[in-house]
Amino acid sequence: MDDSTRDQMLFEANRKSTGASYLLWFFLGGLGAHRFYLGRTGTAITQALLALFGWLPLGLGWLALGIWWIVDAFLIPSIIREEDLETIRQLDRGHHLNRDSRSPETIEPATKVLPKSDPIPGSRADNIRKLSS
């Protein structure tokens, strides 16, 4: 598999889905589920805490959360675009994303194995040997 195919597969595996984001936003948005999915953990925790304890200051936390929930409907596409661009940047730097921790790991470069015996003149192995010398 060549590098561009591998990079394309890694990008497709790590890109964010707009549909999944909006489903999480609609059904569990008050708990910040869509922000957890999009990698915005800090604000997701804030939304979850507002959902749980928003009633304490006379419901003002829930009011703020409701406004934030509506604003997020317009922010989701730009957040997805930022996340996908970051994935592309990491792939360009020669890294791929570890799906569990989202920390970059280096991809080992593929090494060409040349036959030890003399290749047949004009064969693919002979051409590779000429190019690598």
mmCIF file of N, CA and C in Angstrom, residues 48-107:
data_model
loop_
_atom_site.group_PDB
_atom_site.id
_atom_site.type_symbol
_atom_site.label_atom_id
_atom_site.label_comp_id
_atom_site.label_asym_id
_atom_site.label_seq_id
_atom_site.Cartn_x
_atom_site.Cartn_y
_atom_site.Cartn_z
ATOM 1 N N ALA A 48 -21.881 19.618 30.706
ATOM 2 C CA ALA A 48 -22.437 18.564 31.557
ATOM 3 C C ALA A 48 -22.677 19.080 32.975
ATOM 4 N N LEU A 49 -21.738 19.875 33.486
ATOM 5 C CA LEU A 49 -21.918 20.434 34.836
ATOM 6 C C LEU A 49 -23.070 21.431 34.875
ATOM 7 N N LEU A 50 -23.220 22.223 33.817
ATOM 8 C CA LEU A 50 -24.357 23.143 33.750
ATOM 9 C C LEU A 50 -25.681 22.377 33.708
ATOM 10 N N ALA A 51 -25.691 21.263 32.995
ATOM 11 C CA ALA A 51 -26.910 20.459 32.924
ATOM 12 C C ALA A 51 -27.259 19.871 34.285
ATOM 13 N N LEU A 52 -26.236 19.455 35.027
ATOM 14 C CA LEU A 52 -26.480 18.832 36.330
ATOM 15 C C LEU A 52 -26.775 19.850 37.433
ATOM 16 N N PHE A 53 -26.058 20.970 37.411
ATOM 17 C CA PHE A 53 -26.179 21.925 38.511
ATOM 18 C C PHE A 53 -26.732 23.284 38.076
ATOM 19 N N GLY A 54 -27.299 23.357 36.888
ATOM 20 C CA GLY A 54 -27.801 24.618 36.370
ATOM 21 C C GLY A 54 -29.007 25.158 37.094
ATOM 22 N N TRP A 55 -29.680 24.321 37.854
ATOM 23 C CA TRP A 55 -30.864 24.761 38.595
ATOM 24 C C TRP A 55 -30.490 25.545 39.846
ATOM 25 N N LEU A 56 -29.258 25.406 40.325
ATOM 26 C CA LEU A 56 -28.876 26.037 41.594
ATOM 27 C C LEU A 56 -29.035 27.563 41.583
ATOM 28 N N PRO A 57 -28.466 28.281 40.616
ATOM 29 C CA PRO A 57 -28.648 29.741 40.658
ATOM 30 C C PRO A 57 -29.951 30.154 39.965
ATOM 31 N N LEU A 58 -31.063 29.685 40.479
ATOM 32 C CA LEU A 58 -32.388 30.045 39.982
ATOM 33 C C LEU A 58 -32.607 29.687 38.507
ATOM 34 N N GLY A 59 -31.974 28.632 38.049
ATOM 35 C CA GLY A 59 -32.158 28.174 36.679
ATOM 36 C C GLY A 59 -31.379 28.943 35.640
ATOM 37 N N LEU A 60 -30.536 29.888 36.067
ATOM 38 C CA LEU A 60 -29.765 30.676 35.111
ATOM 39 C C LEU A 60 -28.747 29.817 34.353
ATOM 40 N N GLY A 61 -28.249 28.775 34.992
ATOM 41 C CA GLY A 61 -27.319 27.861 34.319
ATOM 42 C C GLY A 61 -27.992 27.151 33.160
ATOM 43 N N TRP A 62 -29.252 26.746 33.372
ATOM 44 C CA TRP A 62 -29.992 26.083 32.291
ATOM 45 C C TRP A 62 -30.300 27.060 31.166
ATOM 46 N N LEU A 63 -30.573 28.303 31.498
ATOM 47 C CA LEU A 63 -30.813 29.306 30.469
ATOM 48 C C LEU A 63 -29.559 29.505 29.616
ATOM 49 N N ALA A 64 -28.411 29.635 30.278
ATOM 50 C CA ALA A 64 -27.139 29.785 29.555
ATOM 51 C C ALA A 64 -26.860 28.545 28.708
ATOM 52 N N LEU A 65 -27.137 27.372 29.257
ATOM 53 C CA LEU A 65 -26.925 26.130 28.523
ATOM 54 C C LEU A 65 -27.831 26.046 27.297
ATOM 55 N N GLY A 66 -29.079 26.499 27.435
ATOM 56 C CA GLY A 66 -30.005 26.492 26.304
ATOM 57 C C GLY A 66 -29.522 27.387 25.168
ATOM 58 N N ILE A 67 -29.017 28.555 25.514
ATOM 59 C CA ILE A 67 -28.485 29.471 24.498
ATOM 60 C C ILE A 67 -27.246 28.857 23.843
ATOM 61 N N TRP A 68 -26.379 28.280 24.675
ATOM 62 C CA TRP A 68 -25.163 27.641 24.182
ATOM 63 C C TRP A 68 -25.516 26.485 23.249
ATOM 64 N N TRP A 69 -26.553 25.719 23.598
ATOM 65 C CA TRP A 69 -26.999 24.581 22.796
ATOM 66 C C TRP A 69 -27.430 25.044 21.400
ATOM 67 N N ILE A 70 -28.154 26.162 21.336
ATOM 68 C CA ILE A 70 -28.596 26.693 20.041
ATOM 69 C C ILE A 70 -27.399 27.208 19.230
ATOM 70 N N VAL A 71 -26.478 27.905 19.883
ATOM 71 C CA VAL A 71 -25.292 28.422 19.196
ATOM 72 C C VAL A 71 -24.448 27.268 18.645
ATOM 73 N N ASP A 72 -24.365 26.168 19.390
ATOM 74 C CA ASP A 72 -23.598 25.012 18.933
ATOM 75 C C ASP A 72 -24.132 24.440 17.620
ATOM 76 N N ALA A 73 -25.421 24.598 17.364
ATOM 77 C CA ALA A 73 -25.978 24.109 16.102
ATOM 78 C C ALA A 73 -25.287 24.777 14.916
ATOM 79 N N PHE A 74 -24.870 26.016 15.084
ATOM 80 C CA PHE A 74 -24.189 26.744 14.016
ATOM 81 C C PHE A 74 -22.677 26.542 14.048
ATOM 82 N N LEU A 75 -22.138 26.158 15.203
ATOM 83 C CA LEU A 75 -20.691 25.981 15.339
ATOM 84 C C LEU A 75 -20.199 24.602 14.922
ATOM 85 N N ILE A 76 -21.060 23.608 14.913
ATOM 86 C CA ILE A 76 -20.647 22.232 14.633
ATOM 87 C C ILE A 76 -19.888 22.107 13.305
ATOM 88 N N PRO A 77 -20.369 22.675 12.190
ATOM 89 C CA PRO A 77 -19.599 22.517 10.940
ATOM 90 C C PRO A 77 -18.181 23.081 11.012
ATOM 91 N N SER A 78 -17.993 24.221 11.662
ATOM 92 C CA SER A 78 -16.638 24.782 11.745
ATOM 93 C C SER A 78 -15.750 23.960 12.680
ATOM 94 N N ILE A 79 -16.316 23.414 13.739
ATOM 95 C CA ILE A 79 -15.527 22.562 14.643
ATOM 96 C C ILE A 79 -15.080 21.303 13.909
ATOM 97 N N ILE A 80 -15.984 20.712 13.119
ATOM 98 C CA ILE A 80 -15.631 19.518 12.344
ATOM 99 C C ILE A 80 -14.534 19.848 11.342
ATOM 100 N N ARG A 81 -14.641 20.982 10.677
ATOM 101 C CA ARG A 81 -13.626 21.397 9.708
ATOM 102 C C ARG A 81 -12.262 21.551 10.391
ATOM 103 N N GLU A 82 -12.232 22.162 11.572
ATOM 104 C CA GLU A 82 -10.973 22.323 12.312
ATOM 105 C C GLU A 82 -10.369 20.983 12.695
ATOM 106 N N GLU A 83 -11.200 20.070 13.181
ATOM 107 C CA GLU A 83 -10.716 18.743 13.573
ATOM 108 C C GLU A 83 -10.168 17.979 12.374
ATOM 109 N N ASP A 84 -10.872 18.038 11.238
ATOM 110 C CA ASP A 84 -10.404 17.344 10.041
ATOM 111 C C ASP A 84 -9.109 17.953 9.512
ATOM 112 N N LEU A 85 -8.978 19.279 9.569
ATOM 113 C CA LEU A 85 -7.736 19.922 9.139
ATOM 114 C C LEU A 85 -6.571 19.544 10.048
ATOM 115 N N GLU A 86 -6.832 19.411 11.338
ATOM 116 C CA GLU A 86 -5.783 18.980 12.263
ATOM 117 C C GLU A 86 -5.345 17.548 11.956
ATOM 118 N N THR A 87 -6.285 16.688 11.613
ATOM 119 C CA THR A 87 -5.950 15.321 11.221
ATOM 120 C C THR A 87 -5.074 15.331 9.976
ATOM 121 N N ILE A 88 -5.404 16.165 8.997
ATOM 122 C CA ILE A 88 -4.611 16.268 7.773
ATOM 123 C C ILE A 88 -3.211 16.786 8.090
ATOM 124 N N ARG A 89 -3.108 17.791 8.976
ATOM 125 C CA ARG A 89 -1.792 18.324 9.361
ATOM 126 C C ARG A 89 -0.929 17.241 9.999
ATOM 127 N N GLN A 90 -1.535 16.428 10.860
ATOM 128 C CA GLN A 90 -0.769 15.366 11.509
ATOM 129 C C GLN A 90 -0.317 14.323 10.500
ATOM 130 N N LEU A 91 -1.157 14.021 9.528
ATOM 131 C CA LEU A 91 -0.763 13.074 8.485
ATOM 132 C C LEU A 91 0.358 13.649 7.628
ATOM 133 N N ASP A 92 0.334 14.947 7.355
ATOM 134 C CA ASP A 92 1.392 15.590 6.578
ATOM 135 C C ASP A 92 2.723 15.574 7.318
ATOM 136 N N ARG A 93 2.665 15.630 8.648
ATOM 137 C CA ARG A 93 3.897 15.595 9.449
ATOM 138 C C ARG A 93 4.429 14.179 9.616
ATOM 139 N N GLY A 94 3.747 13.187 9.034
ATOM 140 C CA GLY A 94 4.216 11.807 9.135
ATOM 141 C C GLY A 94 3.725 11.098 10.374
ATOM 142 N N HIS A 95 2.665 11.591 10.941
ATOM 143 C CA HIS A 95 2.089 10.958 12.124
ATOM 144 C C HIS A 95 0.721 10.422 11.771
ATOM 145 N N HIS A 96 0.256 9.486 12.573
ATOM 146 C CA HIS A 96 -1.141 9.083 12.465
ATOM 147 C C HIS A 96 -1.743 9.112 13.849
ATOM 148 N N LEU A 97 -3.046 9.115 13.910
ATOM 149 C CA LEU A 97 -3.721 9.233 15.194
ATOM 150 C C LEU A 97 -3.967 7.868 15.797
ATOM 151 N N ASN A 98 -3.640 7.752 17.044
ATOM 152 C CA ASN A 98 -4.005 6.567 17.796
ATOM 153 C C ASN A 98 -5.472 6.742 18.169
ATOM 154 N N ARG A 99 -6.335 5.839 17.745
ATOM 155 C CA ARG A 99 -7.771 6.034 17.912
ATOM 156 C C ARG A 99 -8.178 6.092 19.385
ATOM 157 N N ASP A 100 -7.407 5.468 20.286
ATOM 158 C CA ASP A 100 -7.808 5.457 21.688
ATOM 159 C C ASP A 100 -7.440 6.753 22.398
ATOM 160 N N SER A 101 -6.206 7.203 22.233
ATOM 161 C CA SER A 101 -5.753 8.357 23.005
ATOM 162 C C SER A 101 -5.624 9.623 22.170
ATOM 163 N N ARG A 102 -5.771 9.547 20.851
ATOM 164 C CA ARG A 102 -5.635 10.669 19.930
ATOM 165 C C ARG A 102 -4.265 11.333 20.043
ATOM 166 N N SER A 103 -3.273 10.585 20.519
ATOM 167 C CA SER A 103 -1.922 11.129 20.532
ATOM 168 C C SER A 103 -1.191 10.645 19.285
ATOM 169 N N PRO A 104 -0.346 11.508 18.698
ATOM 170 C CA PRO A 104 0.319 11.096 17.471
ATOM 171 C C PRO A 104 1.384 10.043 17.719
ATOM 172 N N GLU A 105 1.478 9.111 16.813
ATOM 173 C CA GLU A 105 2.526 8.109 16.840
ATOM 174 C C GLU A 105 3.206 8.137 15.484
ATOM 175 N N THR A 106 4.507 7.933 15.480
ATOM 176 C CA THR A 106 5.213 7.996 14.210
ATOM 177 C C THR A 106 4.954 6.738 13.398
ATOM 178 N N ILE A 107 4.830 6.936 12.120
ATOM 179 C CA ILE A 107 4.682 5.810 11.211
ATOM 180 C C ILE A 107 6.071 5.443 10.730
#
